[in-house]
Amino acid sequence: MAFKHGIYIQEAATPIQAMINVATPTVIIGVAPVHTSTIAIADASAADGDAAGGGDDITVRVSELVNNPILIHNMDELQQYFGYDSDSKWTLCAAARIFFEFYNVAPVICINVFNPTTHKTGSSPDVTKVTAADIEAGLNLIDSIYPRLGVIPGIIIAPKYSTNVSVAQIMAAKCAKISGVFRTTAAVDLDTSQYKTYAQAVEGKLQGGRDSEYLAVCWPLAKSGDESLSYLSVHYAALANRVDAGNDDIPYESASNKILSISSLRLADDTAVDLTLETANELNAQGIVTAVRFNGWRLWGNRTGGFPALSDVKDVFIPIKRMMVWVGNTLTVNFFSRIDNPMNKRLIESIVDSCNIWLNGLAARGVILGGRVSFFAEDNPYTSLLDGKLLFHVYLGLAVPAESITFELQYDTSYFETLFS
């Protein structure tokens, strides 16, 4: 050790970093070892005569942790409700850890579909018994999130299981209508054990089933240091939440070209994937989100799964679609109290004025380019008014991501004049 004489200063990393709270939490549908949860173990002890518990049977308590959306804020809560195992086969645990520890984003809404009393081999719990049908049942519970938790669901992910085309299709369908009034978006993955090159990934995307404007289609897998392989859809959702949180939870800024907490791209067999910017753009051109290494690892891709089949700007850019969803959800929440009010001029003017003030405020902050709300007679014939129906026309100018910036270089011979001045 070097001889020291004097004053020396050094800094240590902060052991606990503050969580970034999001208003519309990501919904994670997956599997967790609920038979090892703190709640389950406590109730099992109580059933054996431990006075500390309430005496409920462990099977009864575990059943409450299956197919039930639960808002989770940190790893301690995750273990309390769902147990924890670092094995990546427990997809809910792996995904939640990425949110909490890699991106410092919370909360998340967890829906566990693994039931140790039915998914088992012999008497042992067996997660491999979980099927796409189980995941689809979990997806159907998204409608119950707002009534139960009072929270609008954010991005939907089902790491590993979303590689199944039918699951991806149900995710897209669910995004279009939640609880009958809300919408959201989802992120799905392409199977890297099947699609091992970027060309094969493009082929897999083109085969259909993932061509929805509500989907961000991700390829390949990711790895962070010595960690297990993880699904890029999880990193996308966590990063998007982080970007949103920095913008007052308004999703107008793309997560593309933002830094990811990964160290490499991989296939399912742990083979490294090396993408150039050119090959990454080939993926983007078919509506696939990926990652590139350029001064750090960055998420790369702005296009929805609906691209290139769809051409409407509202359906081809991820941040534009997310903004359309956000505006719609915000209008729903803010004006729900006006439902069943007397249909008169005062009601109409109050809605128009309130909306325009709100949109003008968003434009002043740079969130949107502009917006306005109008109430037209041609949109509201007497037959509709007699039936108690009102239609307001909302015009939105949303900022498209600056996806390409070109600098044209030209040799200017006029500068030869500097040789003679």
Coordinates of C-alpha atoms in Angstrom, one line a residue:
M1 CA 0.0 0.0 0.0
A2 CA 1.3 3.5 -0.9
F3 CA 2.4 5.7 2.0
K4 CA -0.2 8.3 2.8
H5 CA 0.3 11.6 4.6
G6 CA -2.5 14.2 4.4
I7 CA -6.2 14.4 3.7
Y8 CA -7.8 12.1 1.2
I9 CA -11.3 12.2 -0.2
Q10 CA -13.2 9.4 -1.8
E11 CA -16.8 8.7 -2.7
A12 CA -18.9 5.6 -2.2
A13 CA -21.9 4.6 -4.2
T14 CA -25.2 5.3 -2.6
P15 CA -26.4 1.9 -1.3
I16 CA -30.1 2.7 -1.9
Q17 CA -31.3 4.8 -4.8
A18 CA -34.7 6.4 -4.7
M19 CA -37.3 4.7 -6.8
I20 CA -38.9 6.5 -9.7
N21 CA -42.6 6.3 -9.3
V22 CA -44.8 5.8 -12.4
A23 CA -48.5 6.7 -12.6
T24 CA -49.5 3.9 -15.0
P25 CA -47.5 0.8 -13.9
T26 CA -46.4 -1.9 -16.3
V27 CA -48.4 -5.1 -16.0
I28 CA -46.3 -8.2 -15.8
I29 CA -48.0 -11.6 -16.4
G30 CA -45.8 -14.5 -15.5
V31 CA -44.9 -17.1 -13.0
A32 CA -43.5 -16.9 -9.5
P33 CA -42.8 -19.5 -6.7
V34 CA -45.7 -18.5 -4.6
H35 CA -45.3 -21.6 -2.4
T36 CA -42.2 -19.9 -1.0
S37 CA -43.8 -16.5 -0.4
T38 CA -43.5 -15.0 3.1
I39 CA -47.3 -15.0 3.3
A40 CA -47.6 -18.6 2.4
I41 CA -44.9 -19.7 4.8
A42 CA -46.4 -17.7 7.6
D43 CA -49.8 -19.2 7.1
A44 CA -48.3 -22.7 6.8
S45 CA -46.6 -22.2 10.2
A46 CA -49.9 -21.0 11.6
A47 CA -51.7 -24.1 10.3
D48 CA -49.1 -26.2 12.2
G49 CA -50.0 -24.4 15.5
D50 CA -47.8 -21.4 15.4
A51 CA -49.6 -18.7 17.3
A52 CA -48.2 -15.9 15.1
G53 CA -50.6 -16.6 12.3
G54 CA -54.2 -16.9 11.6
G55 CA -54.4 -20.6 11.0
D56 CA -55.3 -20.6 7.3
D57 CA -54.2 -23.5 5.3
I58 CA -51.3 -22.8 2.9
T59 CA -53.3 -24.0 -0.1
V60 CA -56.0 -21.5 0.6
R61 CA -53.6 -18.7 1.0
V62 CA -51.6 -19.5 -2.1
S63 CA -54.7 -19.6 -4.2
E64 CA -55.2 -15.9 -3.4
L65 CA -51.8 -15.2 -5.0
V66 CA -52.7 -16.9 -8.3
N67 CA -54.5 -15.0 -11.0
N68 CA -54.9 -11.9 -8.9
P69 CA -53.4 -8.5 -9.9
I70 CA -51.2 -7.2 -7.0
L71 CA -49.4 -3.8 -6.9
I72 CA -45.8 -4.4 -6.0
H73 CA -43.4 -1.5 -5.0
N74 CA -40.1 -3.3 -4.2
M75 CA -38.3 -6.6 -3.9
D76 CA -39.4 -7.0 -0.3
E77 CA -43.1 -6.9 -1.3
L78 CA -42.4 -9.2 -4.2
Q79 CA -41.0 -11.8 -1.9
Q80 CA -43.7 -11.3 0.6
Y81 CA -46.5 -12.0 -1.9
F82 CA -44.9 -14.1 -4.6
G83 CA -41.7 -15.6 -3.1
Y84 CA -38.4 -15.2 -5.0
D85 CA -36.1 -17.4 -7.0
S86 CA -33.2 -16.1 -9.1
D87 CA -33.7 -18.9 -11.7
S88 CA -34.9 -17.1 -14.9
K89 CA -37.7 -19.6 -15.3
W90 CA -39.6 -17.6 -12.7
T91 CA -40.4 -14.9 -15.2
L92 CA -42.3 -12.6 -12.9
C93 CA -39.4 -12.5 -10.4
A94 CA -36.8 -11.8 -13.1
A95 CA -38.9 -9.1 -14.7
A96 CA -39.7 -7.3 -11.5
R97 CA -36.1 -7.3 -10.4
I98 CA -35.1 -5.6 -13.7
F99 CA -37.6 -2.9 -13.0
F100 CA -36.6 -2.4 -9.4
E101 CA -32.9 -2.9 -9.4
F102 CA -31.8 -2.1 -13.0
Y103 CA -34.0 0.9 -13.8
N104 CA -35.2 1.9 -10.3
V105 CA -38.8 2.1 -11.5
A106 CA -41.8 1.2 -9.4
P107 CA -44.5 0.1 -8.9
V108 CA -45.4 -2.8 -11.2
I109 CA -48.6 -4.8 -11.3
C110 CA -47.9 -8.5 -11.0
I111 CA -50.2 -11.3 -12.1
N112 CA -48.9 -14.7 -11.3
V113 CA -50.5 -17.6 -13.1
F114 CA -48.4 -20.4 -11.5
N115 CA -50.4 -22.5 -9.1
P116 CA -48.3 -25.1 -7.2
T117 CA -51.3 -27.1 -6.3
T118 CA -52.2 -27.8 -10.0
H119 CA -48.9 -27.2 -11.9
K120 CA -46.9 -30.0 -10.5
T121 CA -45.2 -33.3 -11.4
G122 CA -46.2 -35.8 -8.8
S123 CA -46.2 -33.9 -5.5
S124 CA -43.6 -31.3 -6.6
P125 CA -44.4 -27.9 -8.1
D126 CA -43.4 -27.8 -11.8
V127 CA -43.4 -24.4 -13.6
T128 CA -43.1 -26.2 -16.9
K129 CA -46.7 -27.2 -16.6
V130 CA -47.8 -23.6 -17.2
T131 CA -49.3 -23.3 -20.6
A132 CA -50.2 -20.4 -23.0
A133 CA -53.8 -20.9 -21.9
D134 CA -52.8 -20.1 -18.3
I135 CA -51.1 -16.9 -19.5
E136 CA -54.2 -16.0 -21.5
A137 CA -56.3 -16.5 -18.4
G138 CA -54.0 -14.1 -16.6
L139 CA -54.4 -11.5 -19.4
N140 CA -58.1 -11.6 -19.0
L141 CA -57.6 -10.3 -15.5
I142 CA -56.3 -7.0 -16.8
D143 CA -59.9 -5.8 -16.9
S144 CA -60.1 -6.1 -13.1
I145 CA -57.1 -3.9 -12.4
Y146 CA -58.8 -0.5 -12.4
P147 CA -61.9 -1.7 -10.4
R148 CA -59.6 -3.4 -7.8
L149 CA -56.6 -1.1 -7.6
G150 CA -57.9 2.2 -9.0
V151 CA -54.9 2.3 -11.3
I152 CA -54.9 2.5 -15.1
P153 CA -52.8 -0.4 -16.5
G154 CA -49.7 0.6 -18.3
I155 CA -47.5 -1.4 -20.8
I156 CA -48.4 -5.1 -20.7
I157 CA -45.6 -7.7 -20.9
A158 CA -45.6 -11.5 -20.6
P159 CA -41.8 -12.3 -20.8
K160 CA -41.1 -15.7 -22.4
Y161 CA -44.8 -16.4 -23.0
S162 CA -45.3 -13.5 -25.4
T163 CA -43.2 -15.4 -28.0
N164 CA -46.3 -17.5 -28.5
V165 CA -48.3 -15.9 -31.4
S166 CA -51.7 -16.6 -29.8
V167 CA -50.6 -14.9 -26.6
A168 CA -49.2 -11.9 -28.5
Q169 CA -52.5 -11.6 -30.4
I170 CA -54.5 -11.6 -27.2
M171 CA -52.2 -9.0 -25.7
A172 CA -52.9 -6.8 -28.6
A173 CA -56.6 -7.3 -28.4
K174 CA -56.6 -6.6 -24.7
C175 CA -54.8 -3.3 -25.3
A176 CA -57.6 -2.0 -27.5
K177 CA -60.2 -2.1 -24.7
I178 CA -59.6 -2.5 -20.9
S179 CA -62.5 -2.4 -18.5
G180 CA -64.6 -1.2 -21.4
V181 CA -63.1 2.3 -21.4
F182 CA -59.3 2.4 -21.3
R183 CA -56.5 1.4 -23.7
T184 CA -52.8 0.7 -23.4
T185 CA -49.9 -0.8 -25.3
A186 CA -47.9 -4.0 -24.9
A187 CA -44.4 -5.4 -25.7
V188 CA -43.8 -8.9 -27.0
D189 CA -40.8 -10.9 -28.0
L190 CA -39.8 -13.0 -30.9
D191 CA -38.5 -16.5 -30.1
T192 CA -34.7 -16.5 -30.4
S193 CA -34.5 -20.2 -30.3
Q194 CA -36.5 -20.2 -33.6
Y195 CA -35.3 -16.9 -35.1
K196 CA -31.6 -16.8 -34.7
T197 CA -30.5 -14.1 -37.2
Y198 CA -31.9 -10.7 -37.9
A199 CA -33.1 -11.9 -41.3
Q200 CA -35.0 -14.8 -39.6
A201 CA -36.4 -12.3 -37.1
V202 CA -37.7 -10.2 -39.9
E203 CA -39.2 -13.3 -41.5
G204 CA -40.9 -14.3 -38.2
K205 CA -42.4 -10.9 -37.8
L206 CA -43.7 -10.9 -41.4
Q207 CA -45.5 -14.2 -40.8
G208 CA -48.1 -12.3 -38.9
G209 CA -49.8 -12.4 -35.6
R210 CA -47.7 -9.5 -34.2
D211 CA -48.7 -6.8 -36.7
S212 CA -50.7 -4.7 -34.3
E213 CA -50.3 -1.0 -33.7
Y214 CA -50.6 -1.7 -30.0
L215 CA -47.5 -3.9 -29.9
A216 CA -43.7 -3.2 -29.6
V217 CA -42.1 -6.3 -31.1
C218 CA -38.7 -7.0 -29.6
W219 CA -35.7 -9.1 -30.7
P220 CA -33.3 -10.6 -29.4
L221 CA -32.6 -11.4 -25.7
A222 CA -30.4 -9.3 -23.5
K223 CA -27.8 -10.0 -20.8
S224 CA -26.4 -7.8 -18.1
G225 CA -22.9 -8.8 -16.9
D226 CA -23.1 -12.3 -15.4
E227 CA -26.9 -12.2 -15.0
S228 CA -29.2 -14.7 -16.6
L229 CA -30.7 -14.0 -20.0
S230 CA -33.6 -11.6 -20.0
Y231 CA -36.3 -10.6 -22.4
L232 CA -35.8 -7.3 -24.3
S233 CA -39.5 -6.6 -23.8
V234 CA -38.9 -6.2 -20.1
H235 CA -36.0 -3.7 -20.6
Y236 CA -38.1 -1.8 -23.2
A237 CA -41.1 -1.5 -20.7
A238 CA -38.9 -0.5 -17.8
L239 CA -36.9 2.1 -19.9
A240 CA -40.2 3.5 -21.3
N241 CA -41.5 3.9 -17.8
R242 CA -38.4 5.6 -16.7
V243 CA -38.5 8.1 -19.6
D244 CA -42.2 8.7 -19.0
A245 CA -41.5 9.4 -15.3
G246 CA -39.1 12.1 -16.3
N247 CA -41.8 13.8 -18.3
D248 CA -44.6 13.8 -15.7
D249 CA -45.8 10.4 -16.8
I250 CA -46.7 11.7 -20.3
P251 CA -45.4 9.3 -22.9
Y252 CA -44.6 11.7 -25.7
E253 CA -40.8 11.0 -25.8
S254 CA -39.6 7.8 -27.4
A255 CA -37.5 5.3 -25.4
S256 CA -35.5 4.6 -28.5
N257 CA -31.8 5.8 -28.3
K258 CA -32.0 5.8 -24.5
I259 CA -29.4 3.9 -22.4
L260 CA -30.3 0.3 -21.5
S261 CA -29.0 -1.6 -18.5
I262 CA -27.5 -4.5 -20.5
S263 CA -24.1 -5.6 -21.5
S264 CA -24.8 -7.7 -24.6
L265 CA -27.5 -9.1 -26.9
R266 CA -28.0 -12.9 -26.9
L267 CA -29.9 -15.8 -28.3
A268 CA -31.7 -18.4 -26.1
D269 CA -28.6 -20.6 -26.3
D270 CA -26.5 -17.7 -25.0
T271 CA -24.8 -17.1 -28.4
A272 CA -23.8 -13.4 -28.7
V273 CA -25.7 -11.3 -31.3
D274 CA -23.7 -8.6 -33.1
L275 CA -25.8 -6.1 -34.8
T276 CA -24.5 -3.2 -36.9
L277 CA -26.5 0.0 -37.1
E278 CA -27.5 -1.1 -40.6
T279 CA -28.8 -4.5 -39.6
A280 CA -30.6 -2.9 -36.6
N281 CA -32.3 -0.6 -39.1
E282 CA -33.4 -3.6 -41.1
L283 CA -35.2 -4.8 -38.1
N284 CA -36.7 -1.4 -37.5
A285 CA -37.9 -1.3 -41.1
Q286 CA -40.1 -4.2 -40.3
G287 CA -41.5 -2.9 -37.0
I288 CA -39.0 -4.7 -34.7
V289 CA -37.4 -3.0 -31.7
T290 CA -33.9 -4.0 -30.9
A291 CA -30.7 -2.6 -29.3
V292 CA -27.4 -1.2 -30.6
R293 CA -24.1 -0.4 -29.0
F294 CA -23.2 3.2 -29.7
N295 CA -21.6 5.0 -26.7
G296 CA -23.3 2.4 -24.5
W297 CA -26.2 0.0 -25.2
R298 CA -29.3 1.8 -26.5
L299 CA -32.8 0.7 -27.2
W300 CA -33.3 1.1 -31.0
G301 CA -36.6 1.4 -32.7
N302 CA -39.6 3.7 -32.8
R303 CA -42.0 1.7 -35.0
T304 CA -45.0 -0.4 -33.8
G305 CA -45.7 -3.9 -34.8
G306 CA -48.2 -2.5 -37.2
F307 CA -45.4 -1.1 -39.4
P308 CA -44.9 -1.4 -42.3
A309 CA -48.3 -2.8 -43.1
L310 CA -50.0 0.2 -41.6
S311 CA -49.2 3.7 -42.8
D312 CA -51.3 6.1 -40.6
V313 CA -48.8 8.1 -38.5
K314 CA -50.9 7.4 -35.4
D315 CA -50.4 3.7 -35.9
V316 CA -46.8 3.4 -36.9
F317 CA -44.8 5.3 -34.3
I318 CA -44.7 3.9 -30.7
P319 CA -44.7 7.3 -28.9
I320 CA -47.5 8.6 -31.1
K321 CA -49.7 5.6 -30.4
R322 CA -48.9 5.8 -26.7
M323 CA -49.9 9.5 -26.7
M324 CA -53.1 8.8 -28.5
V325 CA -53.8 6.2 -25.8
W326 CA -52.8 8.5 -23.0
V327 CA -54.9 11.4 -24.2
G328 CA -57.9 9.1 -24.5
N329 CA -57.5 7.7 -21.1
T330 CA -57.0 11.1 -19.6
L331 CA -60.2 12.5 -21.2
T332 CA -62.0 9.4 -19.9
V333 CA -60.9 9.9 -16.3
N334 CA -61.4 13.7 -16.3
F335 CA -64.8 13.8 -17.8
F336 CA -66.4 10.7 -16.5
S337 CA -68.1 12.8 -13.8
R338 CA -70.0 14.7 -16.6
I339 CA -71.8 11.6 -17.7
D340 CA -75.6 11.8 -17.0
N341 CA -75.4 15.6 -16.5
P342 CA -78.1 17.6 -18.2
M343 CA -77.3 17.9 -21.9
N344 CA -77.3 21.7 -22.3
K345 CA -75.1 24.4 -23.7
R346 CA -73.4 24.9 -20.4
L347 CA -72.3 21.3 -20.3
I348 CA -71.0 21.4 -23.9
E349 CA -69.1 24.7 -23.4
S350 CA -67.6 23.5 -20.1
I351 CA -66.2 20.4 -21.8
V352 CA -64.9 22.3 -24.8
D353 CA -63.3 25.1 -22.7
S354 CA -61.7 22.6 -20.2
C355 CA -60.2 20.5 -22.9
N356 CA -58.8 23.4 -24.8
I357 CA -57.2 24.9 -21.7
W358 CA -55.6 21.5 -21.0
L359 CA -54.4 21.1 -24.6
N360 CA -53.0 24.6 -24.7
G361 CA -51.1 23.9 -21.6
L362 CA -49.6 20.7 -23.1
A363 CA -48.6 22.7 -26.2
A364 CA -47.0 25.4 -24.1
R365 CA -44.9 22.8 -22.3
G366 CA -43.8 21.2 -25.6
V367 CA -45.6 18.0 -24.9
I368 CA -47.7 18.4 -28.1
L369 CA -47.4 20.6 -31.1
G370 CA -50.9 21.8 -30.6
G371 CA -54.5 20.6 -30.0
R372 CA -58.1 21.8 -29.9
V373 CA -61.5 20.4 -29.2
S374 CA -64.6 21.3 -31.2
F375 CA -68.3 20.5 -31.1
F376 CA -69.9 20.4 -34.5
A377 CA -73.5 20.3 -35.5
E378 CA -72.8 17.9 -38.3
D379 CA -71.3 15.4 -35.9
N380 CA -74.3 15.7 -33.6
P381 CA -77.6 15.3 -35.5
Y382 CA -80.9 15.6 -33.7
T383 CA -81.3 11.8 -33.7
S384 CA -78.1 11.4 -31.7
L385 CA -79.0 14.3 -29.3
L386 CA -82.4 12.7 -28.7
D387 CA -80.6 9.5 -27.8
G388 CA -78.4 11.3 -25.3
K389 CA -75.2 11.0 -27.4
L390 CA -72.6 13.8 -27.7
L391 CA -69.5 13.7 -30.0
F392 CA -66.6 16.1 -29.5
H393 CA -63.9 16.3 -32.2
V394 CA -60.3 16.3 -30.7
Y395 CA -57.5 17.5 -33.0
L396 CA -54.0 16.7 -31.9
G397 CA -50.6 17.6 -33.3
L398 CA -48.1 15.1 -31.9
A399 CA -44.3 15.3 -32.3
V400 CA -42.9 12.5 -34.5
P401 CA -39.5 11.2 -33.4
A402 CA -36.6 12.7 -35.3
E403 CA -35.7 9.3 -36.6
S404 CA -33.3 10.5 -39.2
I405 CA -31.0 13.5 -39.3
T406 CA -28.9 14.1 -42.4
F407 CA -25.9 16.4 -42.7
E408 CA -25.0 17.0 -46.4
L409 CA -21.3 17.7 -46.8
Q410 CA -20.1 19.7 -49.7
Y411 CA -16.6 20.9 -50.8
D412 CA -16.7 24.6 -51.2
T413 CA -14.0 25.9 -53.6
S414 CA -14.6 29.5 -52.6
Y415 CA -12.5 28.9 -49.5
F416 CA -9.5 28.8 -51.8
E417 CA -9.7 32.6 -51.5
T418 CA -8.2 32.2 -48.0
L419 CA -4.9 31.2 -49.6
F420 CA -4.6 34.6 -51.1
S421 CA -5.9 36.9 -48.4

